[in-house]
Structure formats: C-alpha cells, structure tokens
XYZ file of C-alpha atoms in Angstrom:
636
model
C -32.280 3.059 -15.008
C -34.890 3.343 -12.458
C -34.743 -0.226 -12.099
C -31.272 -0.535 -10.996
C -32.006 -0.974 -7.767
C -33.335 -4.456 -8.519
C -29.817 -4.944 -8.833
C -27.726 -5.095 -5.352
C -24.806 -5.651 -7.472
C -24.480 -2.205 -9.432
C -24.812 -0.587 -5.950
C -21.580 -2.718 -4.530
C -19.891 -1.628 -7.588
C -20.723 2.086 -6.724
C -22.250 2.498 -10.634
C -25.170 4.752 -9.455
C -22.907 7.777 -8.630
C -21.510 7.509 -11.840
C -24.917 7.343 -13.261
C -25.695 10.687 -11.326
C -22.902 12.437 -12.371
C -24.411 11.729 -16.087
C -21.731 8.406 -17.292
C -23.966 5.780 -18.194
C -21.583 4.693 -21.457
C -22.643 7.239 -23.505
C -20.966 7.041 -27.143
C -18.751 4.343 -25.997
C -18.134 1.914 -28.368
C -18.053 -1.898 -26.968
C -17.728 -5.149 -29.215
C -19.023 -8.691 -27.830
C -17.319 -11.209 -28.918
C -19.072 -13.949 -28.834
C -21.407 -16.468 -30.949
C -24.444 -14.738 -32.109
C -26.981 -12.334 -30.168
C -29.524 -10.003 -31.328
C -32.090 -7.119 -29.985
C -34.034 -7.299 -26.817
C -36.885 -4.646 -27.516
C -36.576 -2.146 -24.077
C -34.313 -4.420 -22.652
C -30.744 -4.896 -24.839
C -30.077 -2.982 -27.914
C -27.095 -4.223 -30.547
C -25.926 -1.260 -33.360
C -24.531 -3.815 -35.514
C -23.345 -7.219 -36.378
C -19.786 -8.704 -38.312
C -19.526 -11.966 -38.681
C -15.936 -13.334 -38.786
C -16.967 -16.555 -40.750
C -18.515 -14.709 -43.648
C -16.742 -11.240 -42.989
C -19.732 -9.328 -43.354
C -20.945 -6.236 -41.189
C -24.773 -5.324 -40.732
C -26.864 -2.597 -38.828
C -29.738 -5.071 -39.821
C -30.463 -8.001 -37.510
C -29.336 -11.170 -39.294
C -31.628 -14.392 -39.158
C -29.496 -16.488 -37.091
C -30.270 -20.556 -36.670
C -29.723 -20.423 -32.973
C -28.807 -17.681 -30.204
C -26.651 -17.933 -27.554
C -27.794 -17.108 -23.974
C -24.524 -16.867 -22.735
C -23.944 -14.125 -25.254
C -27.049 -12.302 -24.080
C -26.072 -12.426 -20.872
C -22.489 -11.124 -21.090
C -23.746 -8.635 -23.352
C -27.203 -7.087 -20.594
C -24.518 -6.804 -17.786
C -22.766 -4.221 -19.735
C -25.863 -2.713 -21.283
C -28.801 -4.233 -20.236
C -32.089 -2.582 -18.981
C -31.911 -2.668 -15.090
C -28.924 -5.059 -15.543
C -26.425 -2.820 -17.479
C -23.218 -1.123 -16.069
C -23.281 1.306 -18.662
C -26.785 1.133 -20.212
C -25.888 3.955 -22.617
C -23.131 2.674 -24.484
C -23.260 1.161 -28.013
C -23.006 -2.826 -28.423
C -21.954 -4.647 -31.416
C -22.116 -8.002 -31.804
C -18.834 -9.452 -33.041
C -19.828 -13.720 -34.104
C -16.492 -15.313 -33.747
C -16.159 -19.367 -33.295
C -13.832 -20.478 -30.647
C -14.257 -24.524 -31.219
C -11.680 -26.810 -29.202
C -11.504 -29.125 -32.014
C -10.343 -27.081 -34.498
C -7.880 -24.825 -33.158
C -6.402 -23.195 -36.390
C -9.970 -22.036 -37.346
C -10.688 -20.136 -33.881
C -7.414 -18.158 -34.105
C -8.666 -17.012 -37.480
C -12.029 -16.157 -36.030
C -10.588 -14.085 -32.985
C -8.114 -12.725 -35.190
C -10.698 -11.391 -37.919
C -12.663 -9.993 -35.212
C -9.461 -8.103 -33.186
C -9.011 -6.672 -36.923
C -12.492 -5.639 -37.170
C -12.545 -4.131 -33.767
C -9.179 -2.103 -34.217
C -10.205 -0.704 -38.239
C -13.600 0.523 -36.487
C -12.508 1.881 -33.437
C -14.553 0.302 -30.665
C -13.337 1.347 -27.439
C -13.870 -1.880 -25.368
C -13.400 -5.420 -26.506
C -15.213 -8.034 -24.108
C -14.394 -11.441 -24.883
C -16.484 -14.069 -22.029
C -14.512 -16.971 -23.343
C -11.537 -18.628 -21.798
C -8.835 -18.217 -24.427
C -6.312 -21.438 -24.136
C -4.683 -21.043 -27.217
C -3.130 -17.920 -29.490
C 0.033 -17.561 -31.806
C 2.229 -14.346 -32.515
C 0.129 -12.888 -34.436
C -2.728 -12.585 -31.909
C -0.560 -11.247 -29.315
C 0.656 -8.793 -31.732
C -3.449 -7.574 -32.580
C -3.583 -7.596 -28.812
C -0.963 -5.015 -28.539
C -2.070 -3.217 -31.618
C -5.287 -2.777 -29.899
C -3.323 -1.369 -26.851
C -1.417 0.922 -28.873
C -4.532 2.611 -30.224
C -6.442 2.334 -26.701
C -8.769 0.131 -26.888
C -9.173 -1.944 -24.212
C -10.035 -5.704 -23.969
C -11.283 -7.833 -21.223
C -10.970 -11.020 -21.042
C -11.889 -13.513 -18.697
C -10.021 -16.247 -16.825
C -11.849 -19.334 -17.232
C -14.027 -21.733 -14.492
C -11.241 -24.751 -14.186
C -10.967 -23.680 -10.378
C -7.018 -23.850 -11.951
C -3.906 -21.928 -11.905
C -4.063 -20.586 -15.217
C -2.183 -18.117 -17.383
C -2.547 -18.284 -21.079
C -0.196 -16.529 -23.643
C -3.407 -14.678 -24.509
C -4.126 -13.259 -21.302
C -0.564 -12.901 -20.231
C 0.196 -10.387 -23.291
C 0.284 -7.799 -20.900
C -2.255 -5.785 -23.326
C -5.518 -7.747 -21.767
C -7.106 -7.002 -19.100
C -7.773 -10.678 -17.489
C -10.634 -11.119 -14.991
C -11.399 -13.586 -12.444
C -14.567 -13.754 -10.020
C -15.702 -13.764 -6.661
C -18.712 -14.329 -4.702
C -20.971 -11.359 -3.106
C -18.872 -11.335 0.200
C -15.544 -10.773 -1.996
C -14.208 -14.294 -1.311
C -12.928 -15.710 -4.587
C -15.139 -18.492 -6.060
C -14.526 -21.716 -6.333
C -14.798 -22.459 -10.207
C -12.691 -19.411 -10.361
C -9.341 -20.055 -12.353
C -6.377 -17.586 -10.693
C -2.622 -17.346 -11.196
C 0.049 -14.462 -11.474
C -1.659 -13.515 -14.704
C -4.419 -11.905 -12.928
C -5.517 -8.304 -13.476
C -8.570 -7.730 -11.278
C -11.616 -9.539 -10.235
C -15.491 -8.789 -10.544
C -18.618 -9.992 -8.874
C -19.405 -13.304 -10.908
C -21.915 -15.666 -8.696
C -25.741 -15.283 -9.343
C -25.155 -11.644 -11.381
C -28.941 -10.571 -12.757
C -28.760 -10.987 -16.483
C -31.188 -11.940 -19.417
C -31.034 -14.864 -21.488
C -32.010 -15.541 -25.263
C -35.468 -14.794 -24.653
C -35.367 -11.670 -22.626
C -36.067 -13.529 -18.878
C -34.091 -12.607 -16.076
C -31.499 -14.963 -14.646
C -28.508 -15.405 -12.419
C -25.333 -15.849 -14.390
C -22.825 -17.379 -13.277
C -18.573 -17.700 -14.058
C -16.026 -15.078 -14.906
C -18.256 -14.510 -18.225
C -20.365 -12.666 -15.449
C -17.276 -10.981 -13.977
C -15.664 -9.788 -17.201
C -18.208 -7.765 -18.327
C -18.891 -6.094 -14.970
C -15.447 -4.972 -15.511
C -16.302 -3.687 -19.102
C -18.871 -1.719 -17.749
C -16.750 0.190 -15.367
C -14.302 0.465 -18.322
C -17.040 1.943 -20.303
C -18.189 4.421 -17.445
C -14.389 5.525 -17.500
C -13.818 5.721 -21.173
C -17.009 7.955 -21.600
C -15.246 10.527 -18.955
C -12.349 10.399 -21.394
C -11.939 8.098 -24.792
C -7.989 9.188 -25.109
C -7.116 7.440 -21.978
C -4.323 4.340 -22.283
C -4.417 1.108 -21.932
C -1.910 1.540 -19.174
C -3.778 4.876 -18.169
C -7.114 2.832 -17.659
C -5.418 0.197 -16.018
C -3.522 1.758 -13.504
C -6.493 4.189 -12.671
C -8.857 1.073 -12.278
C -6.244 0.070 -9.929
C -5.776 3.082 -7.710
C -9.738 2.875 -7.203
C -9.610 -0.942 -6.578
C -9.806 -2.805 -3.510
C -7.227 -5.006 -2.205
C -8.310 -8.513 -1.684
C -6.301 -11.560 -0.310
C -7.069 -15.521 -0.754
C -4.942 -18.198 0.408
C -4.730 -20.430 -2.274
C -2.294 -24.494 -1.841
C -1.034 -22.393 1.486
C 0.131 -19.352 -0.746
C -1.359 -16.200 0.573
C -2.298 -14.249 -2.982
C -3.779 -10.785 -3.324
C -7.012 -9.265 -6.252
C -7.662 -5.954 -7.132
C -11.540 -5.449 -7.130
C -11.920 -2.110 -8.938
C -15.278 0.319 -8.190
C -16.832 3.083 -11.139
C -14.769 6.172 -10.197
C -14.606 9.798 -11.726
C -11.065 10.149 -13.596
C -8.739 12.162 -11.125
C -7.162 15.217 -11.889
C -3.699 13.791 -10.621
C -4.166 10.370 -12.376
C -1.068 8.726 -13.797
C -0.068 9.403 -16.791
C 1.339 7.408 -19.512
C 5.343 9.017 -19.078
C 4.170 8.388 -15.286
C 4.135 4.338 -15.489
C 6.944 2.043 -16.419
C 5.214 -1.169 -16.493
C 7.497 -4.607 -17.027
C 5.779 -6.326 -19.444
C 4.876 -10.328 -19.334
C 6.013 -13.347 -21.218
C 9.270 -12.007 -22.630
C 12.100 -14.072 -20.841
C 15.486 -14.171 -20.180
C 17.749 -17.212 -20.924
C 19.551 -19.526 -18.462
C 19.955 -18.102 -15.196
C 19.660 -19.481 -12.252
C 19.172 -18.034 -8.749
C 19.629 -20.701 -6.249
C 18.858 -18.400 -3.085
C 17.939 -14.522 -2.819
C 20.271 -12.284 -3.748
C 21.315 -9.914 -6.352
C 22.965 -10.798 -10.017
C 24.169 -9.176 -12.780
C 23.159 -9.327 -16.381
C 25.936 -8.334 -18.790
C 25.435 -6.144 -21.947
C 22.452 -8.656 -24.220
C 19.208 -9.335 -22.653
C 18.446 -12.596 -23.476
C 15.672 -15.526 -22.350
C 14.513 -17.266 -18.811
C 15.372 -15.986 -15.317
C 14.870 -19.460 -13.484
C 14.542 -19.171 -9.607
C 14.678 -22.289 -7.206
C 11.332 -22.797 -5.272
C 12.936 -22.022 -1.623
C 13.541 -18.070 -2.815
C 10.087 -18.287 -5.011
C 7.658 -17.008 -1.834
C 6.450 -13.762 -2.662
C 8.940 -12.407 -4.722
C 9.273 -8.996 -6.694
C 11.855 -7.705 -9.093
C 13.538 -4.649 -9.205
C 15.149 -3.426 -12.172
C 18.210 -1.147 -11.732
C 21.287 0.121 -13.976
C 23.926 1.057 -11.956
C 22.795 3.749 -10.764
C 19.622 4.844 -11.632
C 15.925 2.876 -10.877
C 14.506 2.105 -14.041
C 11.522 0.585 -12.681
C 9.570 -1.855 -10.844
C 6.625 -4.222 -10.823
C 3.865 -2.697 -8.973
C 2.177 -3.841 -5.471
C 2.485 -7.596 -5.473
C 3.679 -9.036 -8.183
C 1.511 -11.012 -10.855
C 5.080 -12.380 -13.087
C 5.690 -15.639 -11.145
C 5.001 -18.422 -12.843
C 5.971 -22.077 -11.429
C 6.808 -24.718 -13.836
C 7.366 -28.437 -13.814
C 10.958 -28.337 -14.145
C 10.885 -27.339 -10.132
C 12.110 -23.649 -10.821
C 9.895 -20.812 -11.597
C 9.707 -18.366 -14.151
C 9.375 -14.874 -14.613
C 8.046 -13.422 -17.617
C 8.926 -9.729 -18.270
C 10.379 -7.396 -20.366
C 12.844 -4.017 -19.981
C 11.639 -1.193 -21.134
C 13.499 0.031 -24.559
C 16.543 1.393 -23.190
C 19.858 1.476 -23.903
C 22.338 0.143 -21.189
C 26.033 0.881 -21.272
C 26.284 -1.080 -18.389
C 24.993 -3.907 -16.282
C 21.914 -4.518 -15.301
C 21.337 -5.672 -11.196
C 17.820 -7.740 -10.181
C 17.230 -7.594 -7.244
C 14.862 -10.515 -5.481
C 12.503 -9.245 -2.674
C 10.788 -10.575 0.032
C 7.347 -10.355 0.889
C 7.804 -7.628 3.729
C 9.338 -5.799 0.783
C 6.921 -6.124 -1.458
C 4.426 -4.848 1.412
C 6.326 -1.582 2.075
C 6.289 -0.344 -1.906
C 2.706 -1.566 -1.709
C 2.228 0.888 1.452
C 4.015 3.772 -0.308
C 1.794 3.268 -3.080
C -1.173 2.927 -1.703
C -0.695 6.509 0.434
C 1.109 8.062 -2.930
C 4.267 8.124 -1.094
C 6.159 6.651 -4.269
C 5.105 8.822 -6.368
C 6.818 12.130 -3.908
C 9.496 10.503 -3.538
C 9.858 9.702 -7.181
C 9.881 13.778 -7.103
C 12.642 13.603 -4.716
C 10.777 14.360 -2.073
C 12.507 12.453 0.699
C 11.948 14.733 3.841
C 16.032 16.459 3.294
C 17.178 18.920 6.160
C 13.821 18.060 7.857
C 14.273 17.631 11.528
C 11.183 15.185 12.919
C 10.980 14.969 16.849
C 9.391 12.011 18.499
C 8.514 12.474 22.097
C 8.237 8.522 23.103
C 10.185 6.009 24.469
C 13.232 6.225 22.827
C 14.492 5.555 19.310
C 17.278 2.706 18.713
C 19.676 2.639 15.440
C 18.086 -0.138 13.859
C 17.284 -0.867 10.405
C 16.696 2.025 7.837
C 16.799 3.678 11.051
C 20.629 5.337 10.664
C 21.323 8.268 12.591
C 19.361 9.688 15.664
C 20.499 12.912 17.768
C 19.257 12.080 21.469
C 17.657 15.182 23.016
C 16.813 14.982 27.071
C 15.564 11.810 28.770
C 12.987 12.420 30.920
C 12.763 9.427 32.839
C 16.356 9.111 34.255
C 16.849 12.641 33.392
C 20.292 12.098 31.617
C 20.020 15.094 28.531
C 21.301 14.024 25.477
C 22.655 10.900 26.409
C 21.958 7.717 23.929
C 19.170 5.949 25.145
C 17.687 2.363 24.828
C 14.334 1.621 24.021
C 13.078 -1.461 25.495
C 9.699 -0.543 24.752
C 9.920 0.016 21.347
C 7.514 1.906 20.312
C 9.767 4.797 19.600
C 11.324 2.613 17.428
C 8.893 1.597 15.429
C 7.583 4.847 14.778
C 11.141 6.114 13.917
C 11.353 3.531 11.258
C 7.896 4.033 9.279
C 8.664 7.864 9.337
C 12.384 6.706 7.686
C 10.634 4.670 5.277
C 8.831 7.474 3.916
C 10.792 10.161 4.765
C 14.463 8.392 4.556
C 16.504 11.952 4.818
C 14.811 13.809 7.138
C 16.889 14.205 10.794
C 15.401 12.186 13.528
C 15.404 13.324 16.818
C 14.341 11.379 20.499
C 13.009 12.684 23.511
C 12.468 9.986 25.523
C 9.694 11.064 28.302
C 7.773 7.101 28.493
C 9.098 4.183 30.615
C 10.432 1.541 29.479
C 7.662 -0.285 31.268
C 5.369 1.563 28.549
C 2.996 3.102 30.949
C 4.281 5.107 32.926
C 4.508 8.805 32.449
C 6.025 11.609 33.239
C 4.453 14.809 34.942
C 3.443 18.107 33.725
C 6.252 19.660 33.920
C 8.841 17.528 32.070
C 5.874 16.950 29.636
C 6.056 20.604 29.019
C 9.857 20.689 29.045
C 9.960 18.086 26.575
C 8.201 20.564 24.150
C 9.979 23.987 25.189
C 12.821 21.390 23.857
C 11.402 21.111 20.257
C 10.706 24.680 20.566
C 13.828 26.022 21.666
C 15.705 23.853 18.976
C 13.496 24.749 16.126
C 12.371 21.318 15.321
C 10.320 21.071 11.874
C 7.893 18.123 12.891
C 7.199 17.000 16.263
C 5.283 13.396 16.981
C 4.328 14.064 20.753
C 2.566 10.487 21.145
C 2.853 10.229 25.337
C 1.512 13.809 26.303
C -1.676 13.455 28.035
C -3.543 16.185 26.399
C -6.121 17.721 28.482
C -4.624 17.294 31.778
C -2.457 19.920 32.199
C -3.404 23.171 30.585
C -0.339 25.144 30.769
C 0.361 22.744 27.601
C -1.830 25.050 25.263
C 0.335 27.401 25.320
C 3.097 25.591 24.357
C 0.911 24.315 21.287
C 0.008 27.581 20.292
C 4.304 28.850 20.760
C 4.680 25.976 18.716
C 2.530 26.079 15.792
C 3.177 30.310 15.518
C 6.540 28.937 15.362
C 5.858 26.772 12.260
C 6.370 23.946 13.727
C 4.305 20.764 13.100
C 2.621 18.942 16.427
C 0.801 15.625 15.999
C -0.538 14.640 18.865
C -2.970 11.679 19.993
C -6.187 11.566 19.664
C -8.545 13.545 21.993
C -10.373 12.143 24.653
C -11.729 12.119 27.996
C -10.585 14.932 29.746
C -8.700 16.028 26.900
C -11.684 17.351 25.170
C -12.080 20.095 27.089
C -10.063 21.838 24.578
C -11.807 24.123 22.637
C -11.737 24.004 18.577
C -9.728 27.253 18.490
C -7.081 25.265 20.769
C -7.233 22.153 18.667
C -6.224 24.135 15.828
C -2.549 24.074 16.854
C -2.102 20.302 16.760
C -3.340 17.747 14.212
C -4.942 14.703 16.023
C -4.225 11.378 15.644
C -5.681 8.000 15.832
C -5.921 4.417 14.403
C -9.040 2.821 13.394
C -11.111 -0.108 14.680
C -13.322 -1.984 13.132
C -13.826 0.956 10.191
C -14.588 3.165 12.918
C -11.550 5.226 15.175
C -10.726 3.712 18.212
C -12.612 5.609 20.844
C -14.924 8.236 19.945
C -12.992 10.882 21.065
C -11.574 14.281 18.707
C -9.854 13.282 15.556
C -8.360 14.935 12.449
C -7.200 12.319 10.301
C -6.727 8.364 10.138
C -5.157 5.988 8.522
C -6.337 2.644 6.104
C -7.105 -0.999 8.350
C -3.694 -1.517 6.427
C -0.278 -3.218 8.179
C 3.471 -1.773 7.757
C 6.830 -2.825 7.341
C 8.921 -0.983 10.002
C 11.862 -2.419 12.181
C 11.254 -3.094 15.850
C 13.853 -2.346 18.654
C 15.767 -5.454 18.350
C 16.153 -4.863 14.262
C 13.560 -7.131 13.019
C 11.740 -6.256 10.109
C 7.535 -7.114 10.452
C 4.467 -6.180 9.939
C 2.946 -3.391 12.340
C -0.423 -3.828 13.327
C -2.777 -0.774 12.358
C -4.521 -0.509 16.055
C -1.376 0.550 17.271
C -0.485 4.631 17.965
C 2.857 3.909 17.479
C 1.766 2.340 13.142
C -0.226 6.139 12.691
C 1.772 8.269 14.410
C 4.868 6.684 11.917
C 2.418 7.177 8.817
C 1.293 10.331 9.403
C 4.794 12.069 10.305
C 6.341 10.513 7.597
C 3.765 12.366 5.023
C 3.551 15.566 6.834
C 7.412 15.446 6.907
C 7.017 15.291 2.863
C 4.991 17.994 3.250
C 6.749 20.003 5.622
C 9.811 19.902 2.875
C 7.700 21.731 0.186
C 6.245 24.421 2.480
C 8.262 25.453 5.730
C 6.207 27.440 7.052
C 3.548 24.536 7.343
C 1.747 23.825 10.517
C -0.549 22.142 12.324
C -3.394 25.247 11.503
C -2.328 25.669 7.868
C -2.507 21.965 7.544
C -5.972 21.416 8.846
C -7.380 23.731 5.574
C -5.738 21.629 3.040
C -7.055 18.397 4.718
C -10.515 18.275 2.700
C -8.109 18.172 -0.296
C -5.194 16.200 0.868
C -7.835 13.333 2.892
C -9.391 10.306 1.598
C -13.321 11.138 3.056
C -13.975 8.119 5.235
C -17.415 9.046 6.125
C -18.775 10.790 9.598
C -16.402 13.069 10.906
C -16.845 11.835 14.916
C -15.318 8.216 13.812
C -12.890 8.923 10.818
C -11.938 12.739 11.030
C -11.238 14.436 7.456
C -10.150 10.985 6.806
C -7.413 9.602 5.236
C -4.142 11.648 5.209
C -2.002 10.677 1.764
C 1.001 12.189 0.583
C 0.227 15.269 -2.222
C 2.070 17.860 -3.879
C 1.576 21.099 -2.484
C-alpha cells in the first residue's frame, strides 16, 4: 500500500486512515460481476471464478478467448495494488453476459450469478453495468441478497439521462452515479430520484487487461469506489444490514447539490469511516421502500388526503405541487415514518403527473392513513434535524418540556412554530413585561430555530437591542437583564447582544449564573472581550458562525456550527432559509440542542458542558478557528 499515494483519489476518499487503523478488506468477500478477468501477478489477485453460462466454479484460472479491460479495471479499484480501496479483500470473478439483443438470456445470466453470490456468501456484489432491464424474480434475488446482508452496488449508467431502472430502484441496491474531482456531477453521468450516492468516476487510476495503468472513466469507476468503502466497513463488522450499511454510509456522506433542467437536486458522497458506537440500528430505521404504488389518486395541489382501510396502486401528483416534495406517513395518531433528507421517490412520467413509488411498512391499520405533501423548506428542516441528530432525541421524546430558554435580543414575535412567549423587561423603552415587537427580527428568528428543535420548552424575551439593530444598551441594564434570568431561575439563557469584555462587573454575574445551573451562551470572544481569562470563560459557552470553513473572526470560541442554512420563521411569519453567517442561525442551533440537553441533566451548565464537548463535538480541525467543533444533539 505504500504506493497509494500515487493515488490522489484514495486520499479524497479518506481510505488511508482506515488503512492505519488496520481495514484494508480483510476477509471480505466481493464478487465482480462482469465478463471475464483473471490474475495480475503483484498487482490484482482473483480467489475464484463461476461462470453463469456453463455454471461451473474454479480456484484455477480458466483459459479465456478474450479479457475484458473494463472488468480489470472495476475489479483494481476495489483491490488493486496502489489502486485498491480495500487491497485486502478477496475477489471473485463472477462471468455473467448482459447482451442488449437478447434480453431473456442476460436475466438468466445475472440471475445465476445473484444465486451464486447469495449460496456462497460474498459480502459485496459489484455489478459496473447499467442494468435496463429485470423481471420479478430478479428483484426478488435482490432482496434476498438484502435479507442475508449482502450488499450490491450497482451503477447508474453514462446516458447523461434521468434514469431509474426497476433494478436499481428495488430499494435493495445500492445505485451509484459519478462526479468529477471537484465534486461537480459529470456530464455522462445518468441521475434521477433513484440515486443512492455518488463516487469519484473521471480519470480514476486503474489497470487494464494487461496490467498498465490507466484512467477509467464512467460510473463503472464510481461504483466500485463505493464497494471499496463498503468493504472497509463490512471488515469492521460482516453482520451489519443492508439498511445498517446504508444509512451509516450516509451519516458519513457529504451533501452535494446540482441543478439539473432548473431542478436544484442533492448526492450523498460517502468517505471510509470507523462504524460508530451510536450507529443506527436496524429497529432504528423505517425506510419506505421504492416501486410499490398506490392506485388512482390524484392530488391536484398540496395538501393532505386520506387513504381508507386497502392500500392499493399509484399516488399521481400534478406537476405544479411536484417541486421538492416529501411524504409523510401518519395513522391517526402516531408517525409511522418518513423518507429521509430529500427525497429520492419522485418519479415524473409522460402522462404529465408524477409518481411516487413506495411502500408502508407491514403494519396493520385500523384506521386511515393521512400523506402529507411537503415543501422544500420542509424537507430542509428534517434534513437539519438529521444532520445535527436532533430527530433522533426527539424521536426519544426529547422535546425541551418544562425547559425555560431566555433570549436576551431584540424581541421575540408569535410567529410560526413560535406559540407562546412570556415577555420579561424591555430594556430599551424600559416597559417590564410588556409584549414587545421585534422589528429587527433577529430575536425572532432565533426563537423559532430553538422551537424547531426544542418545540416544548418555555420561551422567554428580554429585549435589551434596538430595533435599529445596533444600538445597545449600557452596563447596567446589560447586567440587569441577567440578574433577570437569575432571579427567575431560567434553565437556558441565549445572551447574543452583551458586549462581553467591556464591562467586568458581568463576570460575576456569569459565574452567579452558571453556580446556579443555569446555561449562558454567549457570542463569541473578541477584541476587548478576550481579556477574560480561561477560568472566567468557563461559565459561558461561546458562540460563533463560520466563514469560509474557518469562524468568523479569530477571536475565543467553543463550538460552531456546519456552512449549513435553516428553516426558521422571520418576524413577519415567513418561513426561509437562514443564512449560516448570521449570530442570530447559531445562537438558534445551539440553544435548541443544549435545551435537549438541559432536559436530561438539570443541573447542566455552561462548565459541566464544556467537558462533554470532546464527546458531544464534531472535531473541525484547529481549535483558534472551529473551537471543539461541531455541537450535535446526544444522549447524555
């Protein structure tokens, strides 16, 4: 492996930590489907060969009548020498025929070869060819093959088309598509709904039939990057699930977005990773499964229907409700699930409606079942929650009950999920508890991002900022504002507009506060404000967004969060996007988890906090720019 290096690619992938933590694909099992390949002396070694056509399995190197570089090449970026994601693993050549002309005969083939596969318990089944065809019988090995977790990887195709095959769409494939070096998705690329991640696939080092180095080329290059990182996974653990592996590969996967006939479309570009000790769990994910319809009806706009007693084929929506839709499936009362992050079941068709494909977990309903359509800010907000494990709390009913969250700002209006707010003193026309308007906003918005991950907890405003948004208030009513939290035993307390550093009759307050057990966040630490010494800093947790991967200024900070926008209502009740350069987008994020925290401990604060952040952060890299890093929601 000392050659890896040769190979930018398996560092972008982040394969060499795996390597050093001792996965290279050791005693994984992975079958190649493909036309017929042999041994590379030092460079690519196969264990054994079946051939579908004559049904026959060898440890002995057949004389084949021609080799296939493509096959070689799929086959050395999974194992190769210096070109291998898992260079360890064990490789056997499965010969199938996938010929165009004959259609019946290539379903055979691939079908022989799935049986193979499942009877001798490879782990990973690569398969570099598009797929355009496949009966019931095929989907059913697929999910057989599932069932008894073993993985397969498929690729998309090279039409530069929307395409989503019945193959691929089984829901028990992974399907890969490919992008170029700088993560952009390639042109020959095919995409669609049917997606499951993407892979480097433009000029990856390979070998052909002769044992040269090339640059391969296509989502045959991408697909088996992907069954490398499978490999590196599966050698960590072999009793992982399909469903397991593929929602793991997705919580280490980065989010990338293409704009594709002016429809804005998102990947997931998975990295090697070390199996978590918190991963999901099979009981953990209810997944709605593709390609099993629902009959006749039709949505004509967005909005919410009912489905009486038999589930039975095609949910048709009309194209002005088909932007960025989701579906949530509820009985009643109870969630029974949902489709995760964006979803990949829309499917247009030439009839002008769309489809989507999916299936309800075996259940049985006494009563009817509600679909609800939702938008694309929607579908951003659960993709939020996921992505700082927010769901999965509040799937614990963790929801921030009886917690009572402060925000020292400009004000808080009742907009939105924003439902109740007691009004503490307003320090600018220094009315107490009177109802106050912010015209600002940023109070606001805040308010609303801690609601949407906290959505019980018991908001409180202290309004000390102008309306003007700059202007603020002295020492003493900054201090006053505090002795309020204080004296009114406040759990959480988001001081965004106290100018730390100033005034130092403050650090008192900080420390009254945090012996108290109360919860300060403040901004992050600058200027003047850095006089404060680390034994001071110890009874607030500092705050700031990043820029440019790097925070803001280059000032004190404890934790960030992700170059990531959020759903939250604005003062006028209009439901966008928040930018993540704004104090107003972190300060939401970051009270609304430390509020879930703050309900499983009460006697959290700001110094007990700081020694679980190593284990509750995302490490973001040098502590001046990024803190601990990234805060996410954990139980305690």
């Amino acid at each position: 492996m000392s050659d890896y290096i040769s190979n930018e690619y398996l560092d972008l992938l982040n394969v060499p930590t795996l390597w050093n933590f001792g996965f290279t694909g050791k005693g994984v099992k992975v079958a190649i489907m493909e036309s017929a390949i042999t041994t590379l002396p030092g460079k690519l070694n196969i264990q054994g060969w079946f051939n579908t056509e004559t049904n026959v399995y060898t440890e002995t190197a057949p004389n084949f009548d021609s080799l296939s570089d493509h096959g070689f090449s799929t086959a050395s970026i999974i194992s190769g020498y210096a070109t291998g994601v898992a260079p360890d693993c064990k490789l056997y050549n499965v010969i199938v025929k996938t010929d165009m002309t004959n259609i019946s005969n290539s379903l055979n083939s691939l079908k022989k070869g799935l049986k193979w596969c499942i009877a001798n318990s490879i782990d990973i089944i690569n398969i570099s060819l598009e797929i355009p065809f496949a009966d019931a019988e095929l989907i059913s090995l697929t999910k057989l093959a599932a069932e008894k977790n073993i993985i397969i990887v498929s690729s998309l195709g090279n039409s530069s088309s929307e395409t989503c095959t019945s193959f691929i769409s089984s829901g028990s494939v992974l399907s890969i598509g490919s992008v170029n070096k700088d993560k952009s998705l390639s042109s020959f690329s095919n995409y669609g709904d049917c997606i499951d991640f993407v892979s480097f696939g433009d000029a990856v080092p390979a070998y052909n039939s002769k044992g040269e180095k090339i640059s391969f080329v296509g989502t045959s290059a991408s697909t088996p990057l992907v069954s490398g990182l499978v490999a590196l996974i599966k050698q960590q653990n072999k009793d992982l699930s399909f469903k397991e592996l593929k929602y793991m590969l997705m919580d280490n996967a980065e989010t990338l977005n293409a704009n594709l006939n002016n429809n804005s479309i998102s990947f997931k570009f998975p990295k090697a990773c070390l199996i978590p000790c918190n991963h999901k769990h099979d009981l953990d994910i209810v997944e709605i499964e593709k390609n099993i319809p629902i009959q006749d009806l039709k949505i004509i706009t967005d909005s919410t229907i009912n489905i009486k007693d038999t589930i039975t084929p095609i949910i048709q929506i009309s194209p002005k409700s088909l932007d960025n839709l989701d579906v949530l499936v509820t009985s009643s009362n109870e969630k029974l699930t949902q489709i995760n992050y964006f979803s990949n079941s829309i499917t247009a068709i030439d009839s002008g409606y769309a489809t989507i494909n999916f299936s309800i977990p075996q259940r049985n309903f006494n009563k009817s079942i509600v679909f609800h359509i939702l938008s694309q800010l929607e579908q951003q907000l659960r993709y939020s929650l996921n992505l700082y494990n927010i769901t999965n709390l509040q799937n614990k009913n963790l929801s921030g009950q009886n917690i009572k969250v402060a925000i020292i700002d400009s004000g808080v209006n009742i907009v939105g999920n924003i439902d109740s707010v007691t009004y503490g003193p307003n320090y600018i026309t220094y009315q107490p508890t009177t109802a106050v308007t912010d015209t600002f906003g940023q109070g606001t918005i805040t308010a609303s991002i801690v609601k949407a991950i906290a959505p019980n907890c018991k908001l409180y405003s202290i309004k000390n900022q102008s309306n003007a948004g700059y202007s603020y208030v002295g020492e003493d009513l900054q201090n006053k504002a505090l002795k309020w939290c204080l004296d009114n035993k406040m759990d959480v307390v988001i001081a965004r507009n106290l100018q730390l550093g100033l005034y130092d009759s403050k650090n008192k307050l900080f420390k009254q506060l945090n012996d108290a057990g109360i919860l300060t966040i403040v901004s992050q630490l600058s200027g003047d404000s850095l006089k404060f010494e680390s034994s001071d800093r110890s009874n607030f947790l500092c705050v700031g967004p990043l820029n440019s991967n790097k925070s803001n200024n280059f000032g004190y900070l404890d934790v960030t969060c992700y170059n990531e926008s959020f759903p939250a209502y604005t003062k006028d009740g209009i439901f966008q996007l928040i930018s993540n350069d704004t104090f107003q987008y972190i300060f939401g994020i970051i009270g609304g988890i430390c509020t879930l925290l703050k309900q499983q401990n009460s006697s959290l604060n700001a110094s007990s906090l700081k020694s679980l952040l190593p284990t509750l952060c995302t490490n973001m890299g040098e502590f001046k720019y990024f803190g601990y890093g990234i805060l996410k929601a954990y139980l305690l």
